[in-house]
mmCIF file of C-alpha atoms in Angstrom:
data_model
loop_
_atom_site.group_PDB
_atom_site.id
_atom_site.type_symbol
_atom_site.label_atom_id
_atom_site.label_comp_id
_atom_site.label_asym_id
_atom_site.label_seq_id
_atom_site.Cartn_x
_atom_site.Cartn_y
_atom_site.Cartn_z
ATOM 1 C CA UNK A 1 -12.758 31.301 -39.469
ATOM 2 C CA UNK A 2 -13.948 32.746 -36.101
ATOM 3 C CA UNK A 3 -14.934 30.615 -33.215
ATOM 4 C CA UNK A 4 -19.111 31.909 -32.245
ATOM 5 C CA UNK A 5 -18.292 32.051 -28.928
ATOM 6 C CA UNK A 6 -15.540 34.651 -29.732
ATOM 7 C CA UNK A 7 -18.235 36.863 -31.920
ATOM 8 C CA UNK A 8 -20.917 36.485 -29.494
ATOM 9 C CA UNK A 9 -19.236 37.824 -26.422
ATOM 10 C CA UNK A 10 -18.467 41.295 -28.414
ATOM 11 C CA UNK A 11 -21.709 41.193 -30.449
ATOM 12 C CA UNK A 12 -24.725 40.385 -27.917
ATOM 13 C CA UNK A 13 -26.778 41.371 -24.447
ATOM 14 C CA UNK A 14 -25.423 39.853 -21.287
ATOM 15 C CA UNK A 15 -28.886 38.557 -20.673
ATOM 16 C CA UNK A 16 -28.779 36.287 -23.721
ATOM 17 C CA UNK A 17 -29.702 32.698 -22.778
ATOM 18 C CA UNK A 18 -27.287 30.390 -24.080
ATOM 19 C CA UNK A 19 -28.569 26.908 -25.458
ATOM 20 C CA UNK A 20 -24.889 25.786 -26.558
ATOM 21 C CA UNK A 21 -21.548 27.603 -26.168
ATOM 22 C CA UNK A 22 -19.712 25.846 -29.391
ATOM 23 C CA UNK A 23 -20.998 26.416 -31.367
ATOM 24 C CA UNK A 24 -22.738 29.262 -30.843
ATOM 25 C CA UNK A 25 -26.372 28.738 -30.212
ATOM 26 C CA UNK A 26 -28.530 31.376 -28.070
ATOM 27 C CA UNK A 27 -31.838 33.292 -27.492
ATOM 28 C CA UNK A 28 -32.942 36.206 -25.422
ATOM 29 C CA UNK A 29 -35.213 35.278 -22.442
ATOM 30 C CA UNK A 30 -38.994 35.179 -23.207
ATOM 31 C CA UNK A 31 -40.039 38.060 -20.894
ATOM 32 C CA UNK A 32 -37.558 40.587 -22.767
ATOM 33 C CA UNK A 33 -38.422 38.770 -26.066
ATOM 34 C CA UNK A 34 -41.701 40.298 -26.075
ATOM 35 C CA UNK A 35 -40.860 43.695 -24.926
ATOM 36 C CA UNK A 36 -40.459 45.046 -28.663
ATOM 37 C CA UNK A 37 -41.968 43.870 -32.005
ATOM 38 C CA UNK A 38 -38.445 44.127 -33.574
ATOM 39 C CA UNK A 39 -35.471 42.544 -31.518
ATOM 40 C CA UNK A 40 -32.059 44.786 -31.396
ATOM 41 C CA UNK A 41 -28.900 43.120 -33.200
ATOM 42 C CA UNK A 42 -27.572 42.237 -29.249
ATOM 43 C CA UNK A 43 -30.953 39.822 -28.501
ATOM 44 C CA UNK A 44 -31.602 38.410 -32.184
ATOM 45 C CA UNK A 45 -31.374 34.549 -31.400
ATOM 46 C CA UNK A 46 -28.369 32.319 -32.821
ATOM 47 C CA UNK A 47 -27.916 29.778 -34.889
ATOM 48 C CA UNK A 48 -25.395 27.855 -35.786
ATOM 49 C CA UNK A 49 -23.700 24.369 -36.811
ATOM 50 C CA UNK A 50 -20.146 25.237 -37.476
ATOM 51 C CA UNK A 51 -17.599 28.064 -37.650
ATOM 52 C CA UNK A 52 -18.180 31.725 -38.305
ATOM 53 C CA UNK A 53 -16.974 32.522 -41.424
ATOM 54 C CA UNK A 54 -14.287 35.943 -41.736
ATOM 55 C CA UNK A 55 -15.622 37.405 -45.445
ATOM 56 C CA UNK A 56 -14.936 40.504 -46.757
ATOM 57 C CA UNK A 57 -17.803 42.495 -47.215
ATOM 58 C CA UNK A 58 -17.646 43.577 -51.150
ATOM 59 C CA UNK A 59 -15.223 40.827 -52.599
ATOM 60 C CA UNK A 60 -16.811 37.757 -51.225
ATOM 61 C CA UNK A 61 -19.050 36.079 -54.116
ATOM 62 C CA UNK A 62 -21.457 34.114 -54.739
ATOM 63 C CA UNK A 63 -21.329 31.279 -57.689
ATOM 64 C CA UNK A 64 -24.585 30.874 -59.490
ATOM 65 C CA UNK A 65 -24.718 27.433 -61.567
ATOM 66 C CA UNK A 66 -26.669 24.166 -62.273
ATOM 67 C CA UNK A 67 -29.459 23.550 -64.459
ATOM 68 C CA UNK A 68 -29.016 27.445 -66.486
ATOM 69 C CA UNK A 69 -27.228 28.640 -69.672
ATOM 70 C CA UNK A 70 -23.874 29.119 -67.774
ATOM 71 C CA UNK A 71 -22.286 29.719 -64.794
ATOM 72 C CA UNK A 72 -21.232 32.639 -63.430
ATOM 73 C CA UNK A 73 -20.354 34.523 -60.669
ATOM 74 C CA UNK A 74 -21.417 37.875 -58.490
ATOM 75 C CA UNK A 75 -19.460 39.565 -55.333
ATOM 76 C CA UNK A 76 -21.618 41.302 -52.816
ATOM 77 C CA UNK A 77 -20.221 44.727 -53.884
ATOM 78 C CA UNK A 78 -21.724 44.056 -57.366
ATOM 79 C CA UNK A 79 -25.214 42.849 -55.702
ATOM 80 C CA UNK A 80 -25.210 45.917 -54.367
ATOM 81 C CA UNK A 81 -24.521 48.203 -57.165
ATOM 82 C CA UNK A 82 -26.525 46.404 -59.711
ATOM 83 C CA UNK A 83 -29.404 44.797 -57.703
ATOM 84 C CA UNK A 84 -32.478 46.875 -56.414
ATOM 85 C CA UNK A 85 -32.613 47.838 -52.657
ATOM 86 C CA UNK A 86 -35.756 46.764 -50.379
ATOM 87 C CA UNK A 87 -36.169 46.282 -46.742
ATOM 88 C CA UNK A 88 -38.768 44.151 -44.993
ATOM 89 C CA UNK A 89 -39.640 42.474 -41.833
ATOM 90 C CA UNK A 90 -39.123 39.150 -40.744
ATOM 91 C CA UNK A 91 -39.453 36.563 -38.332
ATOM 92 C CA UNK A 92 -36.674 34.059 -38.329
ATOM 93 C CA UNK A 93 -37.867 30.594 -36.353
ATOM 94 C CA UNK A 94 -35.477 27.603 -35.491
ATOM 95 C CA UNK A 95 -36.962 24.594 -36.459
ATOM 96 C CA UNK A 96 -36.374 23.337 -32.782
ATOM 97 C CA UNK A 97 -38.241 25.961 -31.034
ATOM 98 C CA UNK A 98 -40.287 24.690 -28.142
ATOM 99 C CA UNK A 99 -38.121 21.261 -28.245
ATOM 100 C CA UNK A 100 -37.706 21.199 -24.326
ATOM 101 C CA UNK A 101 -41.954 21.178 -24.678
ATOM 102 C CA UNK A 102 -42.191 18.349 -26.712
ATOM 103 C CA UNK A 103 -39.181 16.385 -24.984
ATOM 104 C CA UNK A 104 -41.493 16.432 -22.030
ATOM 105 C CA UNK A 105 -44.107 14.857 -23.594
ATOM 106 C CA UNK A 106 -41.890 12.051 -24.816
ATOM 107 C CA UNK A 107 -37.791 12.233 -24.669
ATOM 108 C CA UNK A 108 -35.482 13.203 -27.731
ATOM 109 C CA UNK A 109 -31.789 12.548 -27.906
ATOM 110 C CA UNK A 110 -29.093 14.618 -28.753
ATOM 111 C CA UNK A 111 -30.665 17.666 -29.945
ATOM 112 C CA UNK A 112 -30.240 20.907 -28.311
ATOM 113 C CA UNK A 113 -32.724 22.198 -25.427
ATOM 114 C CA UNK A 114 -34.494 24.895 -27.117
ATOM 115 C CA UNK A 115 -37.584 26.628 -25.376
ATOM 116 C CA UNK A 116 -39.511 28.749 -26.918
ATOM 117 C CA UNK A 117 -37.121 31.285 -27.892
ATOM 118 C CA UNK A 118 -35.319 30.240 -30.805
ATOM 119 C CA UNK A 119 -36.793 33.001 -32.904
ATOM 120 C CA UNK A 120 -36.348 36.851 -34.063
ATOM 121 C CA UNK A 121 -38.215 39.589 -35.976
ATOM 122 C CA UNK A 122 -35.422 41.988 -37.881
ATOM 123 C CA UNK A 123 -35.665 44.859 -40.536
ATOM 124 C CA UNK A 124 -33.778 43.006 -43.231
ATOM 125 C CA UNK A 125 -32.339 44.709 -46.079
ATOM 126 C CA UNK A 126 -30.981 43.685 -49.604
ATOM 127 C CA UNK A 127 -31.866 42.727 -53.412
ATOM 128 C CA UNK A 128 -34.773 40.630 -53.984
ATOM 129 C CA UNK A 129 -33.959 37.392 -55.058
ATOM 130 C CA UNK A 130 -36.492 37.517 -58.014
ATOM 131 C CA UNK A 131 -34.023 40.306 -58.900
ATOM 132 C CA UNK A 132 -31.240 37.930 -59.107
ATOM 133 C CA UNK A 133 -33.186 35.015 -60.550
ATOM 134 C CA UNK A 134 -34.433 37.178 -63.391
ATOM 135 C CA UNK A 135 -30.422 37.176 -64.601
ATOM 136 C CA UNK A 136 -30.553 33.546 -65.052
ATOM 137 C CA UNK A 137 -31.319 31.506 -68.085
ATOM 138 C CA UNK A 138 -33.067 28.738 -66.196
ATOM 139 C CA UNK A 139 -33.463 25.710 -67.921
ATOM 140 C CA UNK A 140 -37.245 24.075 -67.539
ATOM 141 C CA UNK A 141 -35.418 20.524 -65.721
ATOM 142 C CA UNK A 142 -34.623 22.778 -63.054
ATOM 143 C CA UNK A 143 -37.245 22.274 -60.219
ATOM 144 C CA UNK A 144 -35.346 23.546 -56.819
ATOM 145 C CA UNK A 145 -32.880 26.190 -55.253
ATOM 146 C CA UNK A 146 -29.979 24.853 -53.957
ATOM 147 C CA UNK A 147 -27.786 27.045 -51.716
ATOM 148 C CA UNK A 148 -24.520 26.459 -49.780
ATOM 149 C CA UNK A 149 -22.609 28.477 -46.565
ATOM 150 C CA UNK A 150 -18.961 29.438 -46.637
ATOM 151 C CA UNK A 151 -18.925 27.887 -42.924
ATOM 152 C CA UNK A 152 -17.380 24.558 -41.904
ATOM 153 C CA UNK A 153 -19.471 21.585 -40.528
ATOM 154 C CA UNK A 154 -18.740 18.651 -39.147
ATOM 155 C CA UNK A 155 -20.845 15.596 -39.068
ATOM 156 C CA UNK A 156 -20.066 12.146 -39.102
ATOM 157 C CA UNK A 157 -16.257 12.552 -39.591
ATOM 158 C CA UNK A 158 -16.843 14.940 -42.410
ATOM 159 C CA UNK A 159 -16.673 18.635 -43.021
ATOM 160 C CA UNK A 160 -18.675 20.243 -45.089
ATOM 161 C CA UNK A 161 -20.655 23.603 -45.903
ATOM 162 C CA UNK A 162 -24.272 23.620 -44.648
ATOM 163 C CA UNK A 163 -26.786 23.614 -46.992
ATOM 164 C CA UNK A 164 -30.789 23.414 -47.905
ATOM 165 C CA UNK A 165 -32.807 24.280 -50.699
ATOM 166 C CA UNK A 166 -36.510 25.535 -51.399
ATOM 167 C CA UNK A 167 -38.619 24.593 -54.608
ATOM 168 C CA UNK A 168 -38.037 26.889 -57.321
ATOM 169 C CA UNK A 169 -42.688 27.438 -57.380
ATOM 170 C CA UNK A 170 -42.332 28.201 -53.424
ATOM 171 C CA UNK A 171 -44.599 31.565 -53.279
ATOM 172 C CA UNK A 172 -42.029 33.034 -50.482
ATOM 173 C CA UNK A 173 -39.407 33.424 -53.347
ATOM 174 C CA UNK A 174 -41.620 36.500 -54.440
ATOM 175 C CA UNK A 175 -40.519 37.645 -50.573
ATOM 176 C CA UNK A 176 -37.042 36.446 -50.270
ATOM 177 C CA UNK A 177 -33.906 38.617 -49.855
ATOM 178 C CA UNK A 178 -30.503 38.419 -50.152
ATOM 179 C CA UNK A 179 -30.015 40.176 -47.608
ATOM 180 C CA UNK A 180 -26.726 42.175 -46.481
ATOM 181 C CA UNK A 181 -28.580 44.711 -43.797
ATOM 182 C CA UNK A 182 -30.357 44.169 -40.770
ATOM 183 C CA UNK A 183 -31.856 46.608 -38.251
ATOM 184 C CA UNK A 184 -29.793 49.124 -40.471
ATOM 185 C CA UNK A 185 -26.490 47.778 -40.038
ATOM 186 C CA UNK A 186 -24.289 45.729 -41.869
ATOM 187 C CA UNK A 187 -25.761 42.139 -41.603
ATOM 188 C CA UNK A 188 -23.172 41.314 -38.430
ATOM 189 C CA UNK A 189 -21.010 37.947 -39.221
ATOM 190 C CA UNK A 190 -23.088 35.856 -36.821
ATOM 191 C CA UNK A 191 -26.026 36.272 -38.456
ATOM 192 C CA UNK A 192 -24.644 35.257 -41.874
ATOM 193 C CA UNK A 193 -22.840 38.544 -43.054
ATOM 194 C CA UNK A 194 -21.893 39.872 -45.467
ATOM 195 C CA UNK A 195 -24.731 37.809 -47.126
ATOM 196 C CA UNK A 196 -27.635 35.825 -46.717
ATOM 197 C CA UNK A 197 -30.845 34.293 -47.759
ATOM 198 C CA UNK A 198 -33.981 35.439 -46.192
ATOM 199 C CA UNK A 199 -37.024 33.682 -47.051
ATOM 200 C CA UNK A 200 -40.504 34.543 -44.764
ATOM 201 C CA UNK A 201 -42.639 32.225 -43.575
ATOM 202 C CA UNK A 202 -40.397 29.085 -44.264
ATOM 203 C CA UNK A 203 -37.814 27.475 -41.391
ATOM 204 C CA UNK A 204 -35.427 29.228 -40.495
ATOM 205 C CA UNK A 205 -32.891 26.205 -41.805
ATOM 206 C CA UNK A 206 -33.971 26.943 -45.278
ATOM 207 C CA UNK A 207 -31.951 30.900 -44.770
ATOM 208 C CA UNK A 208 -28.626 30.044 -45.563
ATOM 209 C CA UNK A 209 -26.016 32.549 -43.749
ATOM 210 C CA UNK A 210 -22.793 33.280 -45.531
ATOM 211 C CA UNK A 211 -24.339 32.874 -48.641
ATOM 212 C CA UNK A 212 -21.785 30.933 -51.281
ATOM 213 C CA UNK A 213 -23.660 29.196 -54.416
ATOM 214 C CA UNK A 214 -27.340 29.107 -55.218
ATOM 215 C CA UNK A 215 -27.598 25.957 -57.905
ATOM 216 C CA UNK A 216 -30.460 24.721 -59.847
ATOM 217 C CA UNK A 217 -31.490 21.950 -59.951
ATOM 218 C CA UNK A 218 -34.190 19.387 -61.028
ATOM 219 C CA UNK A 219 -33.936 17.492 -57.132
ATOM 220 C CA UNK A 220 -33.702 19.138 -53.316
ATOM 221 C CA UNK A 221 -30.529 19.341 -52.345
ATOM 222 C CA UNK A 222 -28.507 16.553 -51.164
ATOM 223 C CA UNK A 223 -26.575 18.019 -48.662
ATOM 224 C CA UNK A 224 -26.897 16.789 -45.003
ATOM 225 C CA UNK A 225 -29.080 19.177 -43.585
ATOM 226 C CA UNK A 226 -31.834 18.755 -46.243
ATOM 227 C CA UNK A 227 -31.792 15.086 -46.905
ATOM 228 C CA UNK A 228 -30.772 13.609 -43.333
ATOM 229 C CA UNK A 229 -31.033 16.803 -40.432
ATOM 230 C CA UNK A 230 -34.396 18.680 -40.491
ATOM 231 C CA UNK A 231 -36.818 16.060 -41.760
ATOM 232 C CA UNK A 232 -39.960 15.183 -39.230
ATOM 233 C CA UNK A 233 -38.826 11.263 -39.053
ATOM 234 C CA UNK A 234 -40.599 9.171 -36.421
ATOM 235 C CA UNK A 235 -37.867 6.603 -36.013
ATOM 236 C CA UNK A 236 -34.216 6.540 -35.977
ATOM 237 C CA UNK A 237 -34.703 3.372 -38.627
ATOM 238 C CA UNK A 238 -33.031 4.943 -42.147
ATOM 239 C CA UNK A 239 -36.495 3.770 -44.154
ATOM 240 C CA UNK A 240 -38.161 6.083 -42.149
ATOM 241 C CA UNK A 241 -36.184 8.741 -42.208
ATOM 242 C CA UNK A 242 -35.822 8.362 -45.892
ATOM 243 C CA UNK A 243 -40.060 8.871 -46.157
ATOM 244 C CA UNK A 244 -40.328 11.583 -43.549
ATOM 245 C CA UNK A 245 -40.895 14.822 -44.887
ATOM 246 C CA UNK A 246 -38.133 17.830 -45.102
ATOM 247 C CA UNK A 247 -39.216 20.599 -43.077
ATOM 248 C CA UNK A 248 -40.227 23.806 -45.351
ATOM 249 C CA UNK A 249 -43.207 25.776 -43.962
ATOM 250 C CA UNK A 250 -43.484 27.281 -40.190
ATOM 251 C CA UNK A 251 -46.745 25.860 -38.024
ATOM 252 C CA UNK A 252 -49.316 28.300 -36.636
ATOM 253 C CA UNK A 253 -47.708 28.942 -33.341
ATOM 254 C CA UNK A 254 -48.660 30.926 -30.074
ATOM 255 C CA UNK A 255 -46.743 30.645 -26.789
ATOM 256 C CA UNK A 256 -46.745 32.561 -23.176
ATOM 257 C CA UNK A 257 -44.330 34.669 -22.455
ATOM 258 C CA UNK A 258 -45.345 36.522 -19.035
ATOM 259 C CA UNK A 259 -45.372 35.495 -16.880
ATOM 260 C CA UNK A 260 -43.134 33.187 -15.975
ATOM 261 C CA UNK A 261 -44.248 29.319 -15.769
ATOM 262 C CA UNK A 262 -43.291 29.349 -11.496
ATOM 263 C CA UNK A 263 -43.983 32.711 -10.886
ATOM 264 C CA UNK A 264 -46.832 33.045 -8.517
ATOM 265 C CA UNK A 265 -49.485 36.022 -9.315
ATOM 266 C CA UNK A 266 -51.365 37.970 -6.654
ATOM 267 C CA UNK A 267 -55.441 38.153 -7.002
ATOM 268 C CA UNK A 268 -57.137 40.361 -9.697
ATOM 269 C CA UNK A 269 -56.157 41.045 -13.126
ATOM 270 C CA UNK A 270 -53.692 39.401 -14.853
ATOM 271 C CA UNK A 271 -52.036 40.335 -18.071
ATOM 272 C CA UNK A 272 -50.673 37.094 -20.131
ATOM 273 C CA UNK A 273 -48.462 38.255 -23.104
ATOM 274 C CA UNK A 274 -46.594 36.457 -25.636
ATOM 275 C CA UNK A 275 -46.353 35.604 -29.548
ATOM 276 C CA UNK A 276 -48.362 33.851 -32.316
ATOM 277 C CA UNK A 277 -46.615 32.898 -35.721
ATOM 278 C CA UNK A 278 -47.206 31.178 -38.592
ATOM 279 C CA UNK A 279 -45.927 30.225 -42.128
ATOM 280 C CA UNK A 280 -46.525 29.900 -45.864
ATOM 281 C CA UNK A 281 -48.505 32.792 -47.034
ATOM 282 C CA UNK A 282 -50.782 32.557 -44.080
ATOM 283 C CA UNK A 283 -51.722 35.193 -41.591
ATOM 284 C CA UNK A 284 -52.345 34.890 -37.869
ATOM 285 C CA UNK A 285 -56.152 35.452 -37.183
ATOM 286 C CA UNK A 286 -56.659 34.820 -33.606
ATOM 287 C CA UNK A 287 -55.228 33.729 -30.168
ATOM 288 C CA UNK A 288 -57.718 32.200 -27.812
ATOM 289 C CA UNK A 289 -57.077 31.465 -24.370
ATOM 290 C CA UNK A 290 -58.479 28.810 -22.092
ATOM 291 C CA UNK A 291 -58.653 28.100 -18.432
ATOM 292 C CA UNK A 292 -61.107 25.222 -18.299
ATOM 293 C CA UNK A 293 -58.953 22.689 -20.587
ATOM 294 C CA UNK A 294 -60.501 23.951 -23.928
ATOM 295 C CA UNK A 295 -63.907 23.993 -22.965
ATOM 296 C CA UNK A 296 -64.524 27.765 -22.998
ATOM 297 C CA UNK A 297 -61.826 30.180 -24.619
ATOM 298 C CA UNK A 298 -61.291 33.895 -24.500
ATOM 299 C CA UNK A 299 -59.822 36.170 -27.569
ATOM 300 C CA UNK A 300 -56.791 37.714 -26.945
ATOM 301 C CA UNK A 301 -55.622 41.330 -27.901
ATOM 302 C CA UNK A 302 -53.723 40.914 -31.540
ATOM 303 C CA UNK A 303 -50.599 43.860 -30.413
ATOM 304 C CA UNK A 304 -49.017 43.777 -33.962
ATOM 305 C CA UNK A 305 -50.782 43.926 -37.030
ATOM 306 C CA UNK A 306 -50.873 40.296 -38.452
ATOM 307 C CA UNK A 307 -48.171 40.581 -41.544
ATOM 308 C CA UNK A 308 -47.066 37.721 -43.978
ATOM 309 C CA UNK A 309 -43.312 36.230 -42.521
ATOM 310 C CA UNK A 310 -43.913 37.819 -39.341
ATOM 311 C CA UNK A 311 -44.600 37.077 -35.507
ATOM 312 C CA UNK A 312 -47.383 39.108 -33.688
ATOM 313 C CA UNK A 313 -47.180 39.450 -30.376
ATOM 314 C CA UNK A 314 -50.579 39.199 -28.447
ATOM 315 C CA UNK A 315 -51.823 40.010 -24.797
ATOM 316 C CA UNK A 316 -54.957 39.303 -22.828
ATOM 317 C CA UNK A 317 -56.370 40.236 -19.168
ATOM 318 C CA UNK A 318 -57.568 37.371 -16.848
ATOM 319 C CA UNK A 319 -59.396 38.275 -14.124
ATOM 320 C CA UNK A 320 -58.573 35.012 -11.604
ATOM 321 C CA UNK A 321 -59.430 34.928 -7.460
ATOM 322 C CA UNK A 322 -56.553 32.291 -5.867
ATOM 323 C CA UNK A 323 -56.307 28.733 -6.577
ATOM 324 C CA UNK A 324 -54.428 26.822 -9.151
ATOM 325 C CA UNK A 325 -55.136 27.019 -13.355
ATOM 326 C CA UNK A 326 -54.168 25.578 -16.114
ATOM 327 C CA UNK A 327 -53.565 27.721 -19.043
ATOM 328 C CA UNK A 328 -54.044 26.897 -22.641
ATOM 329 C CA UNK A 329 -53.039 29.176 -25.793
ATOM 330 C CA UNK A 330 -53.926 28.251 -28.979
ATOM 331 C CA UNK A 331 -53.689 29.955 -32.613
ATOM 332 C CA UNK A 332 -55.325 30.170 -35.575
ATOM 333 C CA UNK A 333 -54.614 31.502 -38.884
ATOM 334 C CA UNK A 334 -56.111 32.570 -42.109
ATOM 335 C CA UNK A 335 -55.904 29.287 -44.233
ATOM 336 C CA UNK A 336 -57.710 27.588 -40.801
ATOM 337 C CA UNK A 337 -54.983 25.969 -39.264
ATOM 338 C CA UNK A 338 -55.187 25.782 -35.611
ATOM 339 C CA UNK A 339 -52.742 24.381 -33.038
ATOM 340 C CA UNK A 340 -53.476 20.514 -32.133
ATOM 341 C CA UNK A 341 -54.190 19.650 -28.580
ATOM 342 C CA UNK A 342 -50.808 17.082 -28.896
ATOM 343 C CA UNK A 343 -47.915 17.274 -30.303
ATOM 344 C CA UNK A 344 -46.620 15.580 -33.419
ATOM 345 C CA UNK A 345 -43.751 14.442 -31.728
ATOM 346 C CA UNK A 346 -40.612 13.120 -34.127
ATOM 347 C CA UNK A 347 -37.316 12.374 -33.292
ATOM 348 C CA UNK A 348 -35.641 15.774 -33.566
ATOM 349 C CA UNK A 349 -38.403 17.549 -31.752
ATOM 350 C CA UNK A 350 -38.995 19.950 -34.781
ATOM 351 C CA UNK A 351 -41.760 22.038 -35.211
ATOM 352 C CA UNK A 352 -43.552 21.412 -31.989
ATOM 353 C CA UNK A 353 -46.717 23.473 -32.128
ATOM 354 C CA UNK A 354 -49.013 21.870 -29.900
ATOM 355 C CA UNK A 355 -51.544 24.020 -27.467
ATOM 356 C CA UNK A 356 -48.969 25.168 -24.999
ATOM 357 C CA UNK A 357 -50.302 24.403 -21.129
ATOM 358 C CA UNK A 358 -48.690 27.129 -18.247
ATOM 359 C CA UNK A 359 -49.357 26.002 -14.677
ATOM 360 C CA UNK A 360 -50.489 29.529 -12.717
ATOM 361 C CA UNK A 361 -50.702 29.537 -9.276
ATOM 362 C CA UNK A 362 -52.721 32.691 -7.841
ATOM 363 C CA UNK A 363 -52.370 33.907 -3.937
#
């Protein structure tokens, strides 16, 4: 095992932002963040819960078991000898992104300070996983897809391997990689080489890095991160977080990214810039802009190409004589899911996807 902090210093931009130094947890500024559709290797965000695994890059396997006619077992060398090669693009989004946001609204405890970087688009490379899954005698009991990490947790006095699981009819499967490239390279350690799941569209908690087991079985998995972490609980009491739903798809999304919140912008035009995401197998259809509290709004320019798993970055001219404003951005996407006015706050401050509301002062 590696310490992140170790990796990251050899691996990543100087200008990364870092959210926690142990472990590892980071994201590139917003104003560079929207610079380029796909982020380089050095500015993808990070992270992590635990240790960074040391694999080797063809021996390390992964056990395939549970609910299917019998185990058995497949190193990444053999994945990539005897499994189809694809590439695709993909947005990877922490479920905390915009926390700081929401913990303004109302405070949250203990959870890391995210702002609205904890996400990164990538070329990611690899064998489906319908590739894999089509190798498996799966029993009809078996309902979900249960995978585990190679890396070391620690919660509660115990250590463990991080884990999650998607249901086994989630459309994203169709999409989902195991994926051992990205941007063309070998997928680097701190993003989960040598292996990894990928899965569009869905949190990026459900993309296991260092890829170990994938089980079936006929319940999610009961591993700490799916049963206890990443569920949208509105009390600390255990029967609520034992009825609060486990995270799976991403929200329609769309934040500012330029300028900068306290930056103060001369008379004229002025460009805003910044991303719009959503999840499932929805599309982005619009970002509207507002400057009188929601009663009036203004289309932005859609940069990108809306694409299923995948941010778009969006822009729009304001022409604005001095005086003070109050911004609003709001989404919408192709199933008709728009961006609420508050947030939906819960105790982790996951998935905050309220309209996001940038003071500008103009001189």
């Amino acid at each position: 095992m590696r310490d992140s902090q170790s990796v990251f210093a050899a691996a990543k931009s100087a200008t990364m932002q870092v959210v926690q130094a142990e472990p590892l947890n980071a994201g590139a500024p917003l104003d560079e963040l929207v610079n380029a559709y796909i982020q380089p290797n050095s500015q993808f965000f990070v992270r992590t819960h635990g240790t960074v695994p040391t694999l080797d890059p063809e021996t390390t396997s992964i056990t395939i078991h549970g609910l299917i006619a019998e185990p058995w077992s497949i190193s990444v060398g053999e994945i990539k000898q005897q499994l189809p090669y694809v590439e695709q693009v993909a947005t990877l989004q922490c479920a905390g992104n915009r926390r700081q946001e929401m913990h303004a609204y109302k405070a949250i405890y203990g959870e890391l300070p995210w702002g609205a970087n904890g996400l990164s688009t990538a070329r990611w490379g690899g064998a489906p996983l319908r590739a894999l899954l089509e190798h498996c005698a799966i029993q009809p009991a078996a309902k979900h897809l249960l995978g585990l990490s190679y890396d070391q947790v620690e919660r509660h006095g115990q250590t463990f391997g991080y884990g999650g699981s998607i249901p086994l009819n989630e459309p994203m499967i169709e999409h989902a990689l195991l994926a051992y490239t990205m941007n063309g390279e070998a997928l680097p350690a701190l993003h989960g080489g040598p292996l990894r799941l990928l899965i569009p569209g869905i949190v990026g908690a459900r993309s296991i890095k260092w890829l170990r087991s994938l089980e079936f079985s006929a319940e999610p998995s009961h591993n700490y991160f799916q049963r206890r972490a990443y569920r949208l609980a509105q009390s600390s009491e255990p029967e609520a977080w034992h009825k609060a739903p486990m995270l799976h798809e991403l929200p329609v999304n769309a934040v500012v990214c330029q300028p900068a919140p306290d930056q103060t912008l001369a008379t004229g035009v002025i460009t805003l810039a910044g991303y719009a995401i959503t999840g499932g197998q929805a599309l982005i259809e619009r970002v509207e802009i507002s400057l009188d509290q929601g009663q009036h709004w203004q289309t932005a320019n859609l940069i990108d190409e809306p694409k299923l798993g995948c941010w778009s970055r969006w822009q729009a001219d304001l022409e604005l004589v001095a005086g003070e404003y109050e911004c609003w951005v709001r989404a919408t996407d192709t199933l008709g899911q728009q961006q609420p006015d508050q947030p939906a706050w819960n105790v982790k401050g996951y998935h905050h996807n309220a309209i996001q509301r940038l003071h500008l002062t103009v001189r």
